[in-house]
Coordinates of C-alpha atoms in Angstrom, one line a residue:
Chain C
M25 CA -50.3 56.9 15.0
Q26 CA -51.6 58.5 18.0
T27 CA -49.4 55.7 20.9
T28 CA -51.7 56.0 25.2
R29 CA -49.3 53.8 27.8
I30 CA -50.9 51.5 30.5
G31 CA -49.2 49.6 32.9
C32 CA -51.3 47.0 34.6
G33 CA -49.3 47.4 38.7
A34 CA -51.4 44.5 40.5
G35 CA -53.3 41.0 39.5
F36 CA -54.9 40.0 42.6
A37 CA -55.8 41.4 46.2
G38 CA -52.5 40.5 47.5
D39 CA -50.5 40.8 44.5
R40 CA -46.8 43.0 45.6
I41 CA -46.7 46.6 45.6
E42 CA -42.9 47.0 44.5
P43 CA -42.9 46.3 40.7
A44 CA -46.0 49.3 40.4
E45 CA -43.8 51.4 42.0
D46 CA -41.4 51.3 39.7
L47 CA -43.5 51.4 36.3
L48 CA -45.3 54.7 38.3
R49 CA -41.7 55.4 38.7
R50 CA -39.7 54.4 35.5
A51 CA -41.8 53.4 32.7
G52 CA -43.5 57.0 32.2
L53 CA -47.7 55.6 31.8
A54 CA -50.4 57.8 31.1
D55 CA -52.1 54.8 32.6
L56 CA -51.6 52.5 35.3
V57 CA -54.4 50.2 36.4
L58 CA -54.8 47.6 40.3
E59 CA -56.8 44.6 39.7
C60 CA -58.1 43.9 42.9
L61 CA -61.1 42.5 43.0
G62 CA -61.9 38.6 42.4
E63 CA -65.3 37.3 42.2
R64 CA -65.1 36.0 45.5
T65 CA -63.5 38.3 47.4
I66 CA -66.6 40.8 46.9
A67 CA -68.6 38.7 48.4
L68 CA -66.0 38.7 51.0
A69 CA -66.0 42.3 51.9
Q70 CA -69.9 43.0 52.0
Q71 CA -70.2 41.1 54.4
R72 CA -67.1 43.1 56.4
R73 CA -69.5 45.9 55.6
L74 CA -72.7 44.3 57.3
T75 CA -70.2 44.8 60.2
D76 CA -68.6 48.4 59.9
P77 CA -70.9 49.9 57.1
G78 CA -67.2 52.2 57.3
G79 CA -66.0 49.3 55.6
G80 CA -66.1 46.6 52.9
Y81 CA -63.8 48.2 50.4
D82 CA -60.7 46.5 49.6
H83 CA -58.5 46.3 53.6
R84 CA -55.5 46.3 51.5
L85 CA -56.6 49.7 49.9
P86 CA -55.0 51.7 52.6
A87 CA -51.7 49.9 52.4
R88 CA -51.4 49.9 48.4
F89 CA -52.5 53.5 48.1
E90 CA -49.6 54.7 51.2
R91 CA -47.0 53.6 48.5
L92 CA -48.7 54.1 45.3
L93 CA -50.9 57.6 45.4
P94 CA -47.6 60.1 46.0
L95 CA -46.0 58.8 43.9
A96 CA -48.6 58.5 41.0
V97 CA -48.8 62.3 41.9
E98 CA -45.6 63.4 41.4
H99 CA -44.8 61.6 38.0
G100 CA -48.7 62.2 36.2
V101 CA -49.8 59.1 35.5
R102 CA -53.9 58.5 36.1
V103 CA -54.7 56.1 38.8
L104 CA -57.8 52.6 38.5
T105 CA -58.9 50.5 40.1
N106 CA -61.3 48.3 42.1
M107 CA -59.9 47.6 45.2
G108 CA -63.6 49.7 46.4
A109 CA -64.9 46.0 46.2
A110 CA -68.1 46.5 48.2
N111 CA -68.5 49.9 49.4
P112 CA -66.2 52.4 46.6
L113 CA -67.3 55.3 48.4
A114 CA -65.4 54.8 51.8
A115 CA -62.6 53.4 49.9
G116 CA -63.2 57.6 47.9
R117 CA -63.2 58.6 51.2
V118 CA -60.4 57.3 52.6
T119 CA -58.4 57.7 49.4
R120 CA -60.0 61.2 49.7
A121 CA -58.4 61.9 53.2
L122 CA -54.9 60.4 51.5
L123 CA -54.3 62.5 48.6
D124 CA -55.7 65.8 51.3
R125 CA -53.1 64.7 53.7
I126 CA -50.0 64.6 51.4
G127 CA -51.3 68.3 49.9
A128 CA -52.1 66.3 46.8
R129 CA -54.7 68.2 44.8
V130 CA -55.6 65.6 42.0
A131 CA -59.5 64.7 41.4
V132 CA -61.0 61.6 43.0
A133 CA -64.0 59.7 41.5
V134 CA -66.0 56.8 42.8
V135 CA -68.1 54.6 40.5
T136 CA -70.6 52.6 41.6
G137 CA -74.3 50.9 40.7
D138 CA -72.7 47.2 39.8
D139 CA -74.4 46.6 42.9
V140 CA -77.9 44.7 42.2
L141 CA -79.3 43.1 44.9
G142 CA -82.8 45.0 44.6
E143 CA -83.0 44.3 41.2
V144 CA -82.1 40.7 40.1
D145 CA -84.0 38.1 40.0
L146 CA -83.2 35.4 42.6
D147 CA -85.8 32.8 41.3
A148 CA -83.7 32.9 38.5
P149 CA -81.8 29.4 38.4
A150 CA -78.0 30.3 38.2
W151 CA -75.6 29.1 36.0
E152 CA -73.2 26.9 37.7
N153 CA -76.3 24.3 38.3
G154 CA -79.2 24.9 36.8
I155 CA -81.1 25.1 40.9
P156 CA -82.5 28.8 42.1
L157 CA -80.3 31.3 43.5
R158 CA -82.0 31.9 47.3
E159 CA -82.2 28.1 47.5
H160 CA -78.5 28.4 46.9
G161 CA -78.3 29.6 50.8
E162 CA -78.2 33.5 52.8
I163 CA -77.5 35.7 49.9
V164 CA -75.2 38.0 50.9
S165 CA -74.7 40.4 48.3
A166 CA -75.2 40.5 43.7
N167 CA -72.6 42.3 41.7
A168 CA -73.0 42.9 37.8
Y169 CA -70.0 43.9 36.0
L170 CA -69.8 47.2 34.8
G171 CA -67.9 48.0 32.2
A172 CA -66.4 51.3 29.9
D173 CA -68.6 53.1 29.5
A174 CA -69.9 52.8 33.6
I175 CA -66.4 54.3 34.0
L176 CA -65.5 56.8 30.7
P177 CA -67.9 59.5 32.5
A178 CA -64.9 59.5 35.1
L179 CA -62.5 60.1 33.2
D180 CA -64.7 63.0 31.3
A181 CA -64.7 64.2 34.6
G182 CA -60.8 65.2 35.2
A183 CA -60.6 62.1 37.6
D184 CA -56.6 61.3 38.0
V185 CA -58.3 58.7 41.0
I186 CA -61.3 56.5 40.6
I187 CA -62.3 54.0 42.5
T188 CA -64.5 51.6 40.8
G189 CA -66.4 47.8 43.0
R190 CA -67.4 44.8 40.5
V191 CA -66.5 46.3 36.9
A192 CA -65.2 43.4 34.2
D193 CA -61.6 43.7 34.4
P194 CA -60.1 45.2 30.7
S195 CA -62.7 47.6 31.1
L196 CA -60.9 48.3 33.9
F197 CA -58.8 48.7 31.3
L198 CA -60.5 49.7 28.0
A199 CA -62.4 53.0 29.5
P200 CA -58.3 54.8 29.7
L201 CA -57.3 53.6 26.2
A202 CA -60.8 55.0 25.0
H203 CA -59.9 58.1 26.9
R204 CA -56.5 58.5 26.0
L205 CA -57.5 57.7 22.3
G206 CA -60.8 59.5 20.9
W207 CA -61.9 55.8 20.3
D208 CA -66.1 55.2 20.9
L209 CA -66.9 52.1 22.3
G210 CA -69.7 51.4 19.4
D211 CA -66.6 50.7 17.5
I212 CA -66.2 47.5 18.1
A213 CA -62.7 47.1 16.0
T214 CA -60.9 49.5 18.7
T215 CA -63.0 48.5 21.4
A216 CA -62.0 44.7 21.1
A217 CA -58.9 45.6 20.4
G218 CA -58.9 47.4 23.8
T219 CA -60.6 44.6 24.9
L220 CA -58.0 42.1 24.4
V221 CA -55.2 44.5 25.9
G222 CA -56.9 44.5 29.1
H223 CA -57.8 40.5 29.0
L224 CA -53.4 40.4 28.4
L225 CA -52.1 43.2 31.4
E226 CA -55.2 42.3 34.0
C227 CA -52.5 39.5 35.8
A228 CA -49.9 41.3 36.3
G229 CA -47.7 39.5 36.4
Q230 CA -49.0 35.9 34.8
L231 CA -48.0 38.0 31.6
T232 CA -44.7 38.4 32.2
G233 CA -43.2 35.4 33.7
G234 CA -45.3 34.8 36.8
Y235 CA -46.0 31.0 37.0
F236 CA -44.9 30.0 34.1
A237 CA -41.6 28.3 35.3
D238 CA -40.7 24.9 35.5
P239 CA -37.1 24.5 37.3
G240 CA -34.8 22.8 34.0
H241 CA -37.4 22.6 31.8
Q242 CA -38.7 25.8 31.4
D243 CA -37.2 29.1 33.5
V244 CA -37.7 32.2 34.3
P245 CA -35.3 34.4 34.9
D246 CA -35.1 36.4 38.5
L247 CA -38.6 35.3 39.6
A248 CA -38.0 37.6 42.9
N249 CA -37.9 40.2 40.8
L250 CA -40.5 40.1 38.5
G251 CA -41.6 43.5 37.0
F252 CA -45.3 44.0 35.8
P253 CA -46.2 44.7 32.5
L254 CA -46.8 47.0 30.8
A255 CA -48.3 47.7 26.8
D256 CA -48.2 51.1 24.8
V257 CA -51.3 50.5 22.5
A258 CA -51.8 53.3 19.8
A259 CA -55.2 54.4 18.0
D260 CA -55.6 51.8 15.6
G261 CA -55.6 49.1 18.8
T262 CA -52.0 47.9 18.1
A263 CA -50.5 46.4 21.2
E264 CA -46.6 47.1 22.2
L265 CA -46.3 44.7 25.2
G266 CA -43.5 45.5 27.5
K267 CA -41.3 45.8 31.3
L268 CA -39.3 47.9 32.3
P269 CA -35.8 47.5 32.3
G270 CA -33.9 45.3 35.5
T271 CA -37.0 43.5 35.7
G272 CA -37.2 40.0 36.6
G273 CA -39.6 37.8 34.8
L274 CA -40.1 36.8 31.0
L275 CA -42.5 37.9 27.9
S276 CA -42.1 36.4 25.0
R277 CA -44.1 34.5 22.7
A278 CA -45.3 31.2 25.0
T279 CA -46.1 33.1 27.6
V280 CA -48.2 36.0 26.1
R281 CA -50.1 33.4 24.5
E282 CA -50.9 31.9 27.4
Q283 CA -52.4 34.8 29.2
L284 CA -54.2 35.3 25.9
L285 CA -56.5 32.0 26.2
Y286 CA -56.3 32.5 30.1
E287 CA -60.0 31.4 31.7
I288 CA -62.0 32.5 27.9
T289 CA -64.3 29.5 27.2
D290 CA -65.3 30.1 24.0
P291 CA -61.7 32.3 21.7
A292 CA -64.5 33.1 19.4
A293 CA -67.0 34.4 21.9
Y294 CA -65.2 35.8 25.5
R295 CA -68.1 37.8 26.8
T296 CA -67.6 40.9 29.2
P297 CA -69.6 44.0 29.4
D298 CA -68.4 45.8 26.0
V299 CA -67.5 43.4 23.7
V300 CA -68.0 39.7 22.3
L301 CA -64.2 39.3 21.7
D302 CA -62.8 36.7 19.4
V303 CA -59.6 36.1 20.4
R304 CA -58.4 33.6 16.6
A305 CA -57.3 36.0 15.1
V306 CA -55.4 37.5 17.5
T307 CA -51.1 37.8 16.5
V308 CA -48.8 37.6 18.3
D309 CA -45.2 38.3 17.7
E310 CA -42.0 38.3 19.7
H311 CA -38.8 40.4 18.7
S312 CA -36.7 42.1 20.8
R313 CA -37.9 45.1 22.2
G314 CA -41.1 43.0 23.4
V315 CA -44.1 41.5 21.7
R316 CA -46.5 42.7 19.9
V317 CA -50.2 41.7 20.0
A318 CA -52.7 42.9 16.9
G319 CA -56.0 40.8 15.1
A320 CA -59.1 41.0 18.1
R321 CA -62.4 41.5 16.2
G322 CA -65.6 41.1 18.0
M323 CA -69.5 41.2 18.3
P324 CA -71.6 44.0 19.9
R325 CA -72.0 43.7 23.4
P326 CA -74.6 41.2 25.6
D327 CA -77.4 42.8 25.6
R328 CA -77.6 41.5 29.7
L329 CA -74.8 41.8 31.9
K330 CA -73.2 38.7 34.7
V331 CA -73.9 39.3 37.7
S332 CA -72.0 37.2 40.9
V333 CA -74.9 36.4 43.7
G334 CA -72.8 35.9 47.0
Y335 CA -74.8 33.6 49.2
R336 CA -73.3 31.5 53.3
A337 CA -72.5 28.3 52.4
G338 CA -72.2 27.0 55.9
K339 CA -68.5 26.9 57.2
K340 CA -65.6 24.4 56.2
V341 CA -63.4 22.4 58.4
E342 CA -59.8 21.9 57.5
A343 CA -57.8 18.4 59.8
E344 CA -54.2 18.0 58.0
I345 CA -52.5 14.9 60.4
S346 CA -48.5 14.0 58.5
Y347 CA -47.1 10.8 58.3
V348 CA -43.5 9.9 57.0
G349 CA -41.1 7.2 56.8
P350 CA -41.3 3.7 56.2
N351 CA -44.7 2.6 55.1
A352 CA -46.5 6.2 56.4
A353 CA -49.2 5.9 53.5
A354 CA -50.2 3.2 54.8
R355 CA -50.9 4.0 58.1
A356 CA -51.6 7.1 56.7
A357 CA -55.3 5.7 55.3
L358 CA -55.5 4.1 58.5
A359 CA -55.9 7.4 59.8
G360 CA -58.8 7.9 57.4
E361 CA -60.2 5.1 57.5
I362 CA -60.9 5.4 62.0
V363 CA -62.0 9.4 61.3
T364 CA -64.5 7.6 58.9
T365 CA -65.2 5.2 60.7
R366 CA -66.1 6.8 63.7
L367 CA -68.2 10.0 62.3
N368 CA -70.1 7.6 60.4
G369 CA -71.4 8.5 57.6
L370 CA -70.6 12.4 57.7
P371 CA -70.0 14.3 54.5
L372 CA -66.5 14.5 54.4
R373 CA -63.4 14.8 52.0
A374 CA -60.5 12.0 54.1
E375 CA -57.5 12.2 51.0
V376 CA -53.9 11.1 52.0
L377 CA -52.3 14.2 50.2
G378 CA -48.3 13.3 49.7
G379 CA -45.7 10.6 48.7
E380 CA -45.4 7.0 49.3
T381 CA -42.8 7.4 53.0
D382 CA -44.3 11.4 53.6
C383 CA -47.9 12.4 53.2
R384 CA -50.9 13.9 54.7
L385 CA -54.2 12.9 55.7
R386 CA -56.1 15.8 54.5
V387 CA -59.9 15.7 55.9
A388 CA -62.4 18.1 54.4
A389 CA -66.3 19.7 55.1
I390 CA -68.6 22.2 54.3
N391 CA -71.4 22.3 57.1
R392 CA -73.5 24.4 58.3
D393 CA -73.4 22.6 62.1
D394 CA -70.1 24.7 64.2
A395 CA -70.2 21.2 65.7
V396 CA -70.2 19.2 63.0
L397 CA -67.3 21.0 62.2
E398 CA -65.9 20.3 65.9
A399 CA -66.0 16.3 65.8
I400 CA -64.8 16.0 62.5
G401 CA -61.3 18.5 63.8
D402 CA -61.5 16.4 67.3
E403 CA -61.7 13.2 65.6
V404 CA -58.5 13.6 63.1
E405 CA -56.4 15.6 66.1
S406 CA -57.2 12.4 68.9
L407 CA -55.4 10.7 65.6
Y408 CA -51.8 12.2 68.2
T409 CA -53.0 9.3 71.0
N410 CA -55.1 7.1 69.6
G411 CA -54.5 6.8 65.9
P412 CA -52.0 4.5 63.6
A413 CA -47.9 4.8 64.7
G414 CA -45.9 8.2 64.7
G415 CA -48.7 10.5 64.2
G416 CA -47.9 14.9 63.8
G417 CA -48.5 18.0 62.6
V418 CA -52.4 17.7 63.7
R419 CA -53.7 21.3 61.9
V420 CA -56.9 22.5 61.8
H421 CA -59.0 25.2 61.2
I422 CA -63.0 26.7 60.5
G423 CA -63.8 29.4 58.3
E424 CA -67.0 31.0 57.1
V425 CA -67.5 29.4 53.3
L426 CA -68.8 32.2 51.0
G427 CA -70.2 30.6 47.7
I428 CA -70.9 32.2 44.3
A429 CA -73.7 32.0 41.9
S430 CA -73.6 34.0 38.3
T431 CA -77.4 34.8 36.1
L432 CA -77.2 37.8 33.9
I433 CA -79.6 41.2 34.4
P434 CA -80.9 42.9 31.7
R435 CA -78.9 45.8 30.9
E436 CA -81.7 48.5 31.6
L437 CA -81.4 47.6 35.0
V438 CA -78.1 48.9 35.8
R439 CA -77.9 52.5 36.6
P440 CA -74.4 53.4 36.6
V441 CA -73.6 56.1 38.3
V442 CA -70.0 58.4 38.7
T443 CA -69.9 60.3 41.9
L444 CA -66.0 63.2 42.4
V445 CA -65.3 62.3 46.3
E446 CA -64.8 66.7 47.4
T447 CA -63.7 65.8 51.2
A448 CA -63.6 62.6 53.2
D449 CA -65.6 63.7 55.3
V450 CA -69.5 62.7 53.9
A451 CA -71.2 60.6 55.6
P452 CA -71.5 56.9 54.7
Chain B
M19 CA -42.9 10.2 26.0
L20 CA -45.3 12.5 28.7
L21 CA -46.8 15.8 26.7
H22 CA -44.5 17.7 29.2
D23 CA -41.3 16.8 26.4
L24 CA -42.9 19.2 24.1
A25 CA -45.4 21.4 26.0
H26 CA -46.6 23.2 28.0
C27 CA -49.5 24.3 29.3
R28 CA -51.7 26.8 31.6
A29 CA -55.4 27.0 33.8
G30 CA -58.2 28.7 34.5
D31 CA -61.5 28.1 36.3
K32 CA -64.6 29.9 35.5
G33 CA -66.8 28.2 38.0
N34 CA -67.3 23.9 37.7
V35 CA -65.6 24.6 34.1
A36 CA -62.0 24.4 33.4
T37 CA -60.2 25.5 31.0
L38 CA -56.4 24.3 29.5
S39 CA -54.5 25.2 27.3
V40 CA -51.9 23.8 25.6
F41 CA -48.6 24.7 23.8
P42 CA -45.6 23.2 21.8
Y43 CA -42.0 24.6 22.8
D44 CA -41.8 23.9 18.7
E45 CA -44.3 24.8 17.0
R46 CA -43.5 22.7 14.1
L47 CA -44.8 20.4 16.5
F48 CA -49.1 21.6 16.1
P49 CA -50.1 18.2 14.0
L50 CA -48.1 16.0 16.3
L51 CA -50.4 17.4 19.0
L52 CA -53.2 17.5 16.4
R53 CA -53.1 13.8 16.5
E54 CA -51.6 13.4 20.1
V55 CA -54.1 15.3 22.4
T56 CA -57.3 14.3 21.9
A57 CA -60.7 15.6 23.5
E58 CA -61.6 11.5 24.0
R59 CA -58.1 11.6 25.4
V60 CA -57.5 14.1 27.8
R61 CA -61.3 13.5 28.7
E62 CA -59.8 9.6 29.8
H63 CA -56.3 10.8 31.6
L64 CA -58.3 13.6 33.9
A65 CA -61.5 11.0 33.9
E66 CA -61.1 11.2 37.9
F67 CA -61.6 15.8 38.4
V68 CA -63.6 16.3 34.9
A69 CA -66.8 15.0 35.2
G70 CA -68.7 16.5 32.3
P71 CA -67.7 17.0 28.1
V72 CA -64.4 18.6 27.0
V73 CA -64.8 19.6 24.1
R74 CA -61.1 21.1 22.5
Y75 CA -60.6 25.0 20.7
E76 CA -57.9 24.4 17.3
L77 CA -56.1 26.9 17.5
P78 CA -53.5 27.2 14.7
N79 CA -52.4 30.7 14.4
L80 CA -51.5 30.7 17.9
A81 CA -50.1 27.1 17.7
A82 CA -52.5 26.6 20.8
L83 CA -55.2 24.4 21.7
H84 CA -57.7 24.6 24.3
F85 CA -59.8 22.6 26.4
V86 CA -62.3 23.3 27.9
C87 CA -63.5 21.1 31.3
H88 CA -66.3 20.6 31.8
Q89 CA -68.3 19.4 35.2
V90 CA -65.0 19.8 37.4
I91 CA -65.9 16.6 39.7
D92 CA -63.8 19.8 42.6
G93 CA -64.6 23.2 41.3
G94 CA -66.4 25.2 41.9
V95 CA -63.4 27.5 44.1
T96 CA -65.6 28.2 46.9
T97 CA -67.1 25.3 47.7
S98 CA -64.8 23.1 46.6
L99 CA -63.1 20.7 49.9
A100 CA -59.9 20.5 47.6
L101 CA -56.4 21.5 48.3
D102 CA -56.2 23.1 44.8
T103 CA -59.3 24.5 44.9
H104 CA -59.5 26.6 41.3
G105 CA -58.0 23.6 40.0
K106 CA -54.8 24.8 39.2
S107 CA -52.9 21.9 39.2
L108 CA -54.7 20.2 36.1
S109 CA -52.0 22.2 33.6
S110 CA -49.4 19.6 36.2
R111 CA -51.7 16.5 35.8
L112 CA -52.7 17.3 31.4
L113 CA -49.0 17.6 30.9
S114 CA -48.4 13.8 32.4
L115 CA -50.6 12.3 29.3
P116 CA -47.8 10.2 27.8
V117 CA -48.0 11.2 23.3
N118 CA -46.1 8.9 20.5
A119 CA -43.5 11.0 19.5
A120 CA -41.7 8.5 17.5
G121 CA -40.8 10.4 14.0
D122 CA -42.0 13.6 14.5
V123 CA -39.7 15.1 17.6
T124 CA -36.3 16.4 15.6
G125 CA -35.4 19.1 17.5
R126 CA -36.0 21.1 20.6
T127 CA -38.6 19.6 23.8
A128 CA -38.8 22.1 26.6
T129 CA -36.7 25.9 25.7
R130 CA -35.3 28.5 27.8

């Protein structure tokens, strides 16, 4: 039976780069996916785009691609990534420029259409709390989760590097699998199987023993050299999960089952733009060379797509001070009382973190008034000379908060577009 | 005995909903987990952190219990005031749940 090999070279925006280099060099991949776009990342990126029209893509894209694309070109591996974030076209031009510089004639395609700020109904209630979206604060972004159907035209056009904004994470994997294996996205069995593979791979090292170790209890070898996962997927949808020999980590029935249920709120109905996945009958069989998964089932794809809406939620202050030694917890608690008394009714959270003899008072608040935020930081800092004995190590951090609320949009209002980026100097 | 002696757990988050999946090291202990780790006990154990209902899904095929916890008090990631804005630490908190394993545990507990 025909099979294809796909790997995951990043599971979040800040992920390590060497494991992807290793996959490109040694794994014989057909496709490598770099999943770098968290729920909130796109709202942050949208903010950067507001101040810099040429920005708004993943700011680590140049560094990541500088190291990975030369290897991908050398080894003939197609690369798919959502590092386009809030500005996939700008990301495409940067990528084109990089490839031109190394003399690589491979084709770059960009998928857009996820930005639905103009289409989404802001009077609709947010999923999370039932409050209309526009009442959350100034809206800065609204991005629909596109599916594999939005990516496929880029693959059919022969693109070697595909850059998207918001797409559902599993769709980044399903699209190349469908393209390689000749699957019709209307076929629920294979679409469910490909979605399962994507769901398992999308967090990269979390499948291969990252986020699993509990020393002396469940040990994972050589985490400093954690290998990222790959899958050999057959035309019938069964997948053999593996990682490269010589890498650290652990790929087992236990690590795969943890990732299988990760962030799934209904095991019978995990909704993606491509399918409603049912994982209840999935089998996970560990053998000497890896782990085999099969048995994904599904129901037809939803009529509406999820939209993440970013809004300005004010700023957050976090201020901390340490107390150690005998009676430290009591001194930290007293410090908290002093701060809350002096700030007299301001909404904030004060808590003592740590043990009885080594602990830290932490005060946190979200507010739209800079003066209030600064006052909270100042009160914690002034504990140095006005608070309990022995306080030290004050840190105060104030940063902007972008909230995320979710809603749904009818599929027909979302129009994905694929653009081949042939020169690096097209105007934005 | 604590749940930590018998099982591992993974937390995930979707907005202010936390998911917690629990897996026994020895899959023969799945019936013990079914008996001991009820939705009601999880809700009580995490009452300080979870305000809403806790729903338990049973996945015998995977020897897994999957808990979906609604209205996580510090949840929402972006607007949470907690240090752990994702609620990642809920998995370890759940593993501190006491379980009555008398008569059930004969073989291995923590593995690997």
